[in-house]
Amino acid sequence: MSRSRELDDFKETLGELVHESPELKRFSGFVETAEMTTTLDHKTKELMSLSIGVVTRCDHCILWHTDAALEAGATHDEIVDALKVAVVMGGGPAMTYAVDAYDTLQALEAERSG
């Protein structure tokens, strides 16, 4: 399965879960508000979110925010730089997830170009 399809499936299931739970719907509203671009631009927030996803070892976050960073106009080099910051903050365990994120980046880039 492509990484893009994997992300689409995850988003669909997440939407179903949120639809069934008012508490999660409120949390999703908070996320949307926090991600608004009132001070920091969208690309910067996505790069930050990707770095945090790596440090917290969240596979779905890595996929989601790598895709979102690319959609927001982040370059390959900017994403790699964000992964370096994640490793600085998260050490060895973050390094392993940075490798996963790098694989995800390469897969998404390949899917977009072909």
GROMACS .gro file of N, CA, C and O in nm:
model
  456
    1MET      N    1   0.085  -0.118   0.000
    1MET     CA    2   0.000   0.000   0.000
    1MET      C    3   0.090   0.123   0.000
    1MET      O    4   0.190   0.128   0.070
    2SER      N    5   0.050   0.223  -0.075
    2SER     CA    6   0.128   0.347  -0.078
    2SER      C    7   0.113   0.420   0.054
    2SER      O    8   0.015   0.401   0.128
    3ARG      N    9   0.211   0.503   0.084
    3ARG     CA   10   0.205   0.583   0.208
    3ARG      C   11   0.088   0.680   0.201
    3ARG      O   12   0.021   0.705   0.302
    4SER      N   13   0.061   0.735   0.083
    4SER     CA   14  -0.052   0.828   0.067
    4SER      C   15  -0.183   0.758   0.096
    4SER      O   16  -0.272   0.813   0.164
    5ARG      N   17  -0.198   0.636   0.047
    5ARG     CA   18  -0.320   0.558   0.072
    5ARG      C   19  -0.332   0.523   0.221
    5ARG      O   20  -0.440   0.529   0.280
    6GLU      N   21  -0.219   0.487   0.281
    6GLU     CA   22  -0.218   0.458   0.424
    6GLU      C   23  -0.266   0.579   0.504
    6GLU      O   24  -0.346   0.566   0.597
    7LEU      N   25  -0.220   0.697   0.466
    7LEU     CA   26  -0.261   0.820   0.534
    7LEU      C   27  -0.410   0.846   0.512
    7LEU      O   28  -0.482   0.882   0.606
    8ASP      N   29  -0.457   0.828   0.389
    8ASP     CA   30  -0.599   0.849   0.361
    8ASP      C   31  -0.686   0.755   0.444
    8ASP      O   32  -0.788   0.797   0.499
    9ASP      N   33  -0.645   0.629   0.454
    9ASP     CA   34  -0.721   0.532   0.534
    9ASP      C   35  -0.723   0.572   0.681
    9ASP      O   36  -0.827   0.565   0.748
   10PHE      N   37  -0.608   0.616   0.732
   10PHE     CA   38  -0.600   0.660   0.871
   10PHE      C   39  -0.692   0.779   0.895
   10PHE      O   40  -0.767   0.783   0.993
   11LYS      N   41  -0.687   0.878   0.805
   11LYS     CA   42  -0.771   0.997   0.821
   11LYS      C   43  -0.919   0.962   0.818
   11LYS      O   44  -0.999   1.018   0.893
   12GLU      N   45  -0.956   0.867   0.731
   12GLU     CA   46  -1.096   0.825   0.724
   12GLU      C   47  -1.141   0.761   0.855
   12GLU      O   48  -1.247   0.793   0.909
   13THR      N   49  -1.061   0.670   0.908
   13THR     CA   50  -1.095   0.603   1.033
   13THR      C   51  -1.096   0.702   1.150
   13THR      O   52  -1.185   0.697   1.236
   14LEU      N   53  -1.001   0.793   1.152
   14LEU     CA   54  -0.999   0.897   1.254
   14LEU      C   55  -1.126   0.980   1.248
   14LEU      O   56  -1.188   1.009   1.352
   15GLY      N   57  -1.168   1.017   1.129
   15GLY     CA   58  -1.291   1.094   1.113
   15GLY      C   59  -1.413   1.020   1.166
   15GLY      O   60  -1.501   1.080   1.231
   16GLU      N   61  -1.418   0.889   1.142
   16GLU     CA   62  -1.529   0.808   1.194
   16GLU      C   63  -1.528   0.807   1.347
   16GLU      O   64  -1.633   0.821   1.410
   17LEU      N   65  -1.410   0.789   1.405
   17LEU     CA   66  -1.398   0.787   1.551
   17LEU      C   67  -1.438   0.921   1.612
   17LEU      O   68  -1.515   0.927   1.708
   18VAL      N   69  -1.389   1.029   1.555
   18VAL     CA   70  -1.420   1.163   1.605
   18VAL      C   71  -1.570   1.191   1.593
   18VAL      O   72  -1.630   1.249   1.683
   19HIS      N   73  -1.630   1.144   1.484
   19HIS     CA   74  -1.773   1.164   1.463
   19HIS      C   75  -1.855   1.099   1.575
   19HIS      O   76  -1.960   1.150   1.614
   20GLU      N   77  -1.806   0.987   1.629
   20GLU     CA   78  -1.878   0.915   1.734
   20GLU      C   79  -1.851   0.967   1.875
   20GLU      O   80  -1.914   0.921   1.969
   21SER      N   81  -1.758   1.061   1.889
   21SER     CA   82  -1.720   1.103   2.024
   21SER      C   83  -1.714   1.255   2.034
   21SER      O   84  -1.623   1.317   1.980
   22PRO      N   85  -1.806   1.316   2.106
   22PRO     CA   86  -1.804   1.461   2.122
   22PRO      C   87  -1.675   1.512   2.187
   22PRO      O   88  -1.627   1.619   2.154
   23GLU      N   89  -1.619   1.432   2.279
   23GLU     CA   90  -1.495   1.475   2.345
   23GLU      C   91  -1.381   1.485   2.245
   23GLU      O   92  -1.302   1.580   2.249
   24LEU      N   93  -1.370   1.386   2.158
   24LEU     CA   94  -1.265   1.390   2.057
   24LEU      C   95  -1.291   1.499   1.954
   24LEU      O   96  -1.197   1.558   1.901
   25LYS      N   97  -1.417   1.527   1.928
   25LYS     CA   98  -1.451   1.635   1.835
   25LYS      C   99  -1.404   1.769   1.892
   25LYS      O  100  -1.351   1.853   1.821
   26ARG      N  101  -1.421   1.787   2.022
   26ARG     CA  102  -1.374   1.911   2.086
   26ARG      C  103  -1.222   1.919   2.081
   26ARG      O  104  -1.165   2.025   2.056
   27PHE      N  105  -1.155   1.807   2.105
   27PHE     CA  106  -1.009   1.806   2.096
   27PHE      C  107  -0.964   1.840   1.954
   27PHE      O  108  -0.870   1.918   1.935
   28SER      N  109  -1.031   1.785   1.856
   28SER     CA  110  -0.998   1.816   1.716
   28SER      C  111  -1.015   1.965   1.688
   28SER      O  112  -0.937   2.024   1.612
   29GLY      N  113  -1.116   2.026   1.749
   29GLY     CA  114  -1.134   2.171   1.735
   29GLY      C  115  -1.017   2.248   1.793
   29GLY      O  116  -0.972   2.347   1.735
   30PHE      N  117  -0.967   2.200   1.907
   30PHE     CA  118  -0.849   2.263   1.966
   30PHE      C  119  -0.730   2.251   1.873
   30PHE      O  120  -0.655   2.346   1.853
   31VAL      N  121  -0.711   2.132   1.816
   31VAL     CA  122  -0.599   2.111   1.724
   31VAL      C  123  -0.609   2.208   1.607
   31VAL      O  124  -0.510   2.273   1.569
   32GLU      N  125  -0.727   2.222   1.549
   32GLU     CA  126  -0.745   2.314   1.437
   32GLU      C  127  -0.713   2.457   1.478
   32GLU      O  128  -0.648   2.531   1.404
   33THR      N  129  -0.755   2.497   1.595
   33THR     CA  130  -0.726   2.631   1.644
   33THR      C  131  -0.577   2.651   1.666
   33THR      O  132  -0.520   2.753   1.626
   34ALA      N  133  -0.512   2.553   1.726
   34ALA     CA  134  -0.368   2.563   1.753
   34ALA      C  135  -0.287   2.568   1.624
   34ALA      O  136  -0.179   2.628   1.620
   35GLU      N  137  -0.337   2.506   1.519
   35GLU     CA  138  -0.265   2.502   1.392
   35GLU      C  139  -0.293   2.622   1.303
   35GLU      O  140  -0.236   2.633   1.194
   36MET      N  141  -0.378   2.713   1.349
   36MET     CA  142  -0.406   2.834   1.271
   36MET      C  143  -0.276   2.914   1.257
   36MET      O  144  -0.191   2.911   1.345
   37THR      N  145  -0.265   2.985   1.149
   37THR     CA  146  -0.139   3.056   1.119
   37THR      C  147  -0.150   3.203   1.155
   37THR      O  148  -0.135   3.290   1.071
   38THR      N  149  -0.171   3.230   1.282
   38THR     CA  150  -0.180   3.368   1.326
   38THR      C  151  -0.043   3.430   1.350
   38THR      O  152  -0.026   3.550   1.331
   39THR      N  153   0.055   3.351   1.390
   39THR     CA  154   0.190   3.402   1.415
   39THR      C  155   0.293   3.326   1.332
   39THR      O  156   0.365   3.384   1.253
   40LEU      N  157   0.299   3.196   1.351
   40LEU     CA  158   0.389   3.112   1.272
   40LEU      C  159   0.318   3.066   1.146
   40LEU      O  160   0.198   3.038   1.148
   41ASP      N  161   0.394   3.054   1.037
   41ASP     CA  162   0.333   3.008   0.912
   41ASP      C  163   0.308   2.857   0.918
   41ASP      O  164   0.364   2.785   1.001
   42HIS      N  165   0.224   2.811   0.828
   42HIS     CA  166   0.181   2.671   0.826
   42HIS      C  167   0.299   2.575   0.808
   42HIS      O  168   0.307   2.473   0.877
   43LYS      N  169   0.389   2.606   0.719
   43LYS     CA  170   0.504   2.519   0.695
   43LYS      C  171   0.587   2.502   0.822
   43LYS      O  172   0.624   2.389   0.857
   44THR      N  173   0.613   2.610   0.892
   44THR     CA  174   0.691   2.603   1.016
   44THR      C  175   0.621   2.515   1.118
   44THR      O  176   0.684   2.431   1.184
   45LYS      N  177   0.490   2.532   1.133
   45LYS     CA  178   0.416   2.450   1.229
   45LYS      C  179   0.421   2.302   1.192
   45LYS      O  180   0.432   2.216   1.279
   46GLU      N  181   0.414   2.272   1.064
   46GLU     CA  182   0.420   2.132   1.022
   46GLU      C  183   0.559   2.073   1.047
   46GLU      O  184   0.571   1.957   1.088
   47LEU      N  185   0.662   2.151   1.024
   47LEU     CA  186   0.798   2.103   1.052
   47LEU      C  187   0.816   2.080   1.202
   47LEU      O  188   0.878   1.982   1.244
   48MET      N  189   0.760   2.170   1.284
   48MET     CA  190   0.766   2.151   1.429
   48MET      C  191   0.690   2.025   1.469
   48MET      O  192   0.739   1.945   1.549
   49SER      N  193   0.573   2.008   1.414
   49SER     CA  194   0.491   1.891   1.447
   49SER      C  195   0.561   1.762   1.405
   49SER      O  196   0.557   1.662   1.478
   50LEU      N  197   0.626   1.763   1.290
   50LEU     CA  198   0.702   1.646   1.247
   50LEU      C  199   0.813   1.615   1.346
   50LEU      O  200   0.831   1.499   1.386
   51SER      N  201   0.888   1.716   1.385
   51SER     CA  202   0.996   1.695   1.482
   51SER      C  203   0.943   1.638   1.613
   51SER      O  204   1.001   1.544   1.669
   52ILE      N  205   0.832   1.690   1.660
   52ILE     CA  206   0.773   1.640   1.784
   52ILE      C  207   0.723   1.498   1.764
   52ILE      O  208   0.739   1.412   1.852
   53GLY      N  209   0.666   1.468   1.649
   53GLY     CA  210   0.623   1.332   1.619
   53GLY      C  211   0.738   1.233   1.623
   53GLY      O  212   0.723   1.121   1.672
   54VAL      N  213   0.855   1.274   1.575
   54VAL     CA  214   0.973   1.188   1.580
   54VAL      C  215   1.016   1.167   1.724
   54VAL      O  216   1.041   1.054   1.766
   55VAL      N  217   1.023   1.274   1.801
   55VAL     CA  218   1.069   1.265   1.940
   55VAL      C  219   0.972   1.182   2.025
   55VAL      O  220   1.015   1.104   2.110
   56THR      N  221   0.843   1.193   1.997
   56THR     CA  222   0.745   1.117   2.076
   56THR      C  223   0.719   0.978   2.017
   56THR      O  224   0.638   0.903   2.071
   57ARG      N  225   0.787   0.946   1.908
   57ARG     CA  226   0.783   0.813   1.845
   57ARG      C  227   0.642   0.776   1.799
   57ARG      O  228   0.593   0.667   1.824
   58CYS      N  229   0.579   0.869   1.730
   58CYS     CA  230   0.442   0.851   1.681
   58CYS      C  231   0.444   0.827   1.530
   58CYS      O  232   0.460   0.921   1.452
   59ASP      N  233   0.429   0.701   1.490
   59ASP     CA  234   0.436   0.666   1.349
   59ASP      C  235   0.333   0.740   1.264
   59ASP      O  236   0.366   0.791   1.157
   60HIS      N  237   0.209   0.745   1.311
   60HIS     CA  238   0.106   0.813   1.234
   60HIS      C  239   0.133   0.964   1.226
   60HIS      O  240   0.107   1.026   1.123
   61CYS      N  241   0.186   1.021   1.334
   61CYS     CA  242   0.220   1.163   1.333
   61CYS      C  243   0.329   1.191   1.228
   61CYS      O  244   0.325   1.292   1.158
   62ILE      N  245   0.425   1.102   1.221
   62ILE     CA  246   0.534   1.118   1.125
   62ILE      C  247   0.478   1.118   0.983
   62ILE      O  248   0.510   1.206   0.902
   63LEU      N  249   0.392   1.022   0.952
   63LEU     CA  250   0.333   1.016   0.819
   63LEU      C  251   0.248   1.140   0.793
   63LEU      O  252   0.262   1.206   0.689
   64TRP      N  253   0.163   1.173   0.887
   64TRP     CA  254   0.071   1.287   0.871
   64TRP      C  255   0.148   1.417   0.848
   64TRP      O  256   0.120   1.492   0.755
   65HIS      N  257   0.246   1.444   0.933
   65HIS     CA  258   0.313   1.573   0.929
   65HIS      C  259   0.422   1.581   0.822
   65HIS      O  260   0.454   1.691   0.776
   66THR      N  261   0.475   1.467   0.780
   66THR     CA  262   0.565   1.470   0.663
   66THR      C  263   0.484   1.509   0.541
   66THR      O  264   0.524   1.597   0.463
   67ASP      N  265   0.369   1.446   0.524
   67ASP     CA  266   0.282   1.479   0.412
   67ASP      C  267   0.237   1.625   0.419
   67ASP      O  268   0.243   1.698   0.318
   68ALA      N  269   0.196   1.668   0.537
   68ALA     CA  270   0.148   1.807   0.553
   68ALA      C  271   0.260   1.908   0.530
   68ALA      O  272   0.236   2.015   0.473
   69ALA      N  273   0.381   1.875   0.572
   69ALA     CA  274   0.494   1.965   0.549
   69ALA      C  275   0.521   1.979   0.400
   69ALA      O  276   0.543   2.091   0.349
   70LEU      N  277   0.517   1.868   0.328
   70LEU     CA  278   0.534   1.875   0.182
   70LEU      C  279   0.422   1.958   0.119
   70LEU      O  280   0.448   2.042   0.033
   71GLU      N  281   0.300   1.933   0.163
   71GLU     CA  282   0.185   2.010   0.111
   71GLU      C  283   0.199   2.159   0.141
   71GLU      O  284   0.154   2.243   0.063
   72ALA      N  285   0.261   2.191   0.255
   72ALA     CA  286   0.279   2.332   0.294
   72ALA      C  287   0.398   2.396   0.224
   72ALA      O  288   0.428   2.513   0.249
   73GLY      N  289   0.468   2.320   0.141
   73GLY     CA  290   0.578   2.377   0.064
   73GLY      C  291   0.716   2.352   0.121
   73GLY      O  292   0.815   2.408   0.073
   74ALA      N  293   0.726   2.268   0.223
   74ALA     CA  294   0.859   2.238   0.278
   74ALA      C  295   0.941   2.161   0.175
   74ALA      O  296   0.889   2.074   0.105
   75THR      N  297   1.067   2.193   0.169
   75THR     CA  298   1.156   2.123   0.077
   75THR      C  299   1.213   1.999   0.146
   75THR      O  300   1.205   1.985   0.269
   76HIS      N  301   1.272   1.914   0.068
   76HIS     CA  302   1.341   1.796   0.120
   76HIS      C  303   1.442   1.837   0.226
   76HIS      O  304   1.446   1.780   0.335
   77ASP      N  305   1.523   1.938   0.195
   77ASP     CA  306   1.627   1.983   0.288
   77ASP      C  307   1.570   2.041   0.416
   77ASP      O  308   1.626   2.021   0.525
   78GLU      N  309   1.458   2.111   0.408
   78GLU     CA  310   1.396   2.165   0.528
   78GLU      C  311   1.344   2.053   0.618
   78GLU      O  312   1.357   2.059   0.741
   79ILE      N  313   1.289   1.950   0.557
   79ILE     CA  314   1.239   1.837   0.636
   79ILE      C  315   1.355   1.763   0.701
   79ILE      O  316   1.349   1.729   0.820
   80VAL      N  317   1.462   1.741   0.626
   80VAL     CA  318   1.580   1.676   0.685
   80VAL      C  319   1.635   1.759   0.800
   80VAL      O  320   1.673   1.706   0.904
   81ASP      N  321   1.635   1.891   0.786
   81ASP     CA  322   1.682   1.978   0.893
   81ASP      C  323   1.594   1.964   1.017
   81ASP      O  324   1.644   1.960   1.130
   82ALA      N  325   1.462   1.955   0.996
   82ALA     CA  326   1.371   1.935   1.109
   82ALA      C  327   1.397   1.801   1.177
   82ALA      O  328   1.390   1.790   1.300
   83LEU      N  329   1.433   1.700   1.099
   83LEU     CA  330   1.465   1.569   1.157
   83LEU      C  331   1.592   1.577   1.241
   83LEU      O  332   1.602   1.512   1.346
   84LYS      N  333   1.687   1.657   1.197
   84LYS     CA  334   1.809   1.675   1.277
   84LYS      C  335   1.777   1.737   1.411
   84LYS      O  336   1.830   1.694   1.515
   85VAL      N  337   1.689   1.836   1.413
   85VAL     CA  338   1.650   1.899   1.539
   85VAL      C  339   1.581   1.797   1.630
   85VAL      O  340   1.607   1.792   1.751
   86ALA      N  341   1.499   1.712   1.572
   86ALA     CA  342   1.432   1.608   1.651
   86ALA      C  343   1.534   1.516   1.717
   86ALA      O  344   1.520   1.482   1.835
   87VAL      N  345   1.638   1.479   1.644
   87VAL     CA  346   1.740   1.391   1.701
   87VAL      C  347   1.816   1.463   1.812
   87VAL      O  348   1.847   1.403   1.915
   88VAL      N  349   1.844   1.591   1.793
   88VAL     CA  350   1.911   1.668   1.898
   88VAL      C  351   1.828   1.663   2.027
   88VAL      O  352   1.881   1.642   2.135
   89MET      N  353   1.698   1.679   2.013
   89MET     CA  354   1.612   1.684   2.131
   89MET      C  355   1.575   1.546   2.186
   89MET      O  356   1.547   1.532   2.303
   90GLY      N  357   1.578   1.443   2.100
   90GLY     CA  358   1.532   1.312   2.143
   90GLY      C  359   1.637   1.203   2.152
   90GLY      O  360   1.608   1.093   2.196
   91GLY      N  361   1.759   1.234   2.108
   91GLY     CA  362   1.868   1.138   2.119
   91GLY      C  363   1.853   1.016   2.031
   91GLY      O  364   1.790   1.019   1.926
   92GLY      N  365   1.913   0.906   2.077
   92GLY     CA  366   1.918   0.783   2.000
   92GLY      C  367   1.783   0.728   1.958
   92GLY      O  368   1.765   0.691   1.842
   93PRO      N  369   1.684   0.720   2.050
   93PRO     CA  370   1.554   0.671   2.007
   93PRO      C  371   1.492   0.757   1.895
   93PRO      O  372   1.432   0.705   1.802
   94ALA      N  373   1.512   0.888   1.905
   94ALA     CA  374   1.460   0.976   1.799
   94ALA      C  375   1.532   0.951   1.667
   94ALA      O  376   1.473   0.966   1.560
   95MET      N  377   1.659   0.912   1.675
   95MET     CA  378   1.735   0.883   1.553
   95MET      C  379   1.667   0.770   1.475
   95MET      O  380   1.654   0.777   1.353
   96THR      N  381   1.620   0.667   1.546
   96THR     CA  382   1.556   0.556   1.475
   96THR      C  383   1.426   0.601   1.410
   96THR      O  384   1.393   0.557   1.300
   97TYR      N  385   1.351   0.689   1.475
   97TYR     CA  386   1.228   0.739   1.417
   97TYR      C  387   1.255   0.843   1.309
   97TYR      O  388   1.176   0.859   1.216
   98ALA      N  389   1.367   0.911   1.318
   98ALA     CA  390   1.407   1.002   1.210
   98ALA      C  391   1.435   0.922   1.082
   98ALA      O  392   1.404   0.967   0.972
   99VAL      N  393   1.492   0.804   1.098
   99VAL     CA  394   1.514   0.717   0.983
   99VAL      C  395   1.378   0.677   0.922
   99VAL      O  396   1.361   0.682   0.800
  100ASP      N  397   1.282   0.642   1.008
  100ASP     CA  398   1.148   0.610   0.958
  100ASP      C  399   1.087   0.730   0.887
  100ASP      O  400   1.024   0.716   0.781
  101ALA      N  401   1.104   0.848   0.943
  101ALA     CA  402   1.050   0.969   0.881
  101ALA      C  403   1.118   0.996   0.747
  101ALA      O  404   1.053   1.038   0.651
  102TYR      N  405   1.247   0.971   0.741
  102TYR     CA  406   1.321   0.990   0.615
  102TYR      C  407   1.270   0.892   0.509
  102TYR      O  408   1.250   0.930   0.394
  103ASP      N  409   1.246   0.769   0.548
  103ASP     CA  410   1.186   0.671   0.455
  103ASP      C  411   1.049   0.719   0.407
  103ASP      O  412   1.016   0.708   0.290
  104THR      N  413   0.970   0.772   0.500
  104THR     CA  414   0.839   0.824   0.466
  104THR      C  415   0.851   0.940   0.368
  104THR      O  416   0.778   0.948   0.269
  105LEU      N  417   0.945   1.031   0.394
  105LEU     CA  418   0.969   1.145   0.305
  105LEU      C  419   1.002   1.095   0.165
  105LEU      O  420   0.944   1.141   0.066
  106GLN      N  421   1.093   1.001   0.155
  106GLN     CA  422   1.133   0.950   0.024
  106GLN      C  423   1.016   0.883  -0.048
  106GLN      O  424   0.997   0.902  -0.168
  107ALA      N  425   0.936   0.807   0.026
  107ALA     CA  426   0.821   0.741  -0.035
  107ALA      C  427   0.718   0.842  -0.085
  107ALA      O  428   0.666   0.830  -0.197
  108LEU      N  429   0.687   0.942  -0.003
  108LEU     CA  430   0.590   1.044  -0.044
  108LEU      C  431   0.640   1.126  -0.162
  108LEU      O  432   0.563   1.160  -0.253
  109GLU      N  433   0.767   1.159  -0.161
  109GLU     CA  434   0.825   1.233  -0.274
  109GLU      C  435   0.815   1.149  -0.403
  109GLU      O  436   0.780   1.202  -0.509
  110ALA      N  437   0.845   1.020  -0.393
  110ALA     CA  438   0.837   0.931  -0.509
  110ALA      C  439   0.694   0.921  -0.560
  110ALA      O  440   0.669   0.925  -0.682
  111GLU      N  441   0.597   0.911  -0.468
  111GLU     CA  442   0.457   0.903  -0.507
  111GLU      C  443   0.411   1.031  -0.575
  111GLU      O  444   0.332   1.027  -0.670
  112ARG      N  445   0.461   1.145  -0.529
  112ARG     CA  446   0.422   1.273  -0.589
  112ARG      C  447   0.484   1.292  -0.727
  112ARG      O  448   0.427   1.358  -0.812
  113SER      N  449   0.602   1.237  -0.749
  113SER     CA  450   0.671   1.259  -0.876
  113SER      C  451   0.635   1.155  -0.983
  113SER      O  452   0.664   1.176  -1.099
  114GLY      N  453   0.575   1.047  -0.942
  114GLY     CA  454   0.550   0.940  -1.039
  114GLY      C  455   0.410   0.903  -1.046
  114GLY      O  456   0.336   0.859  -1.107
   0.00000   0.00000   0.00000
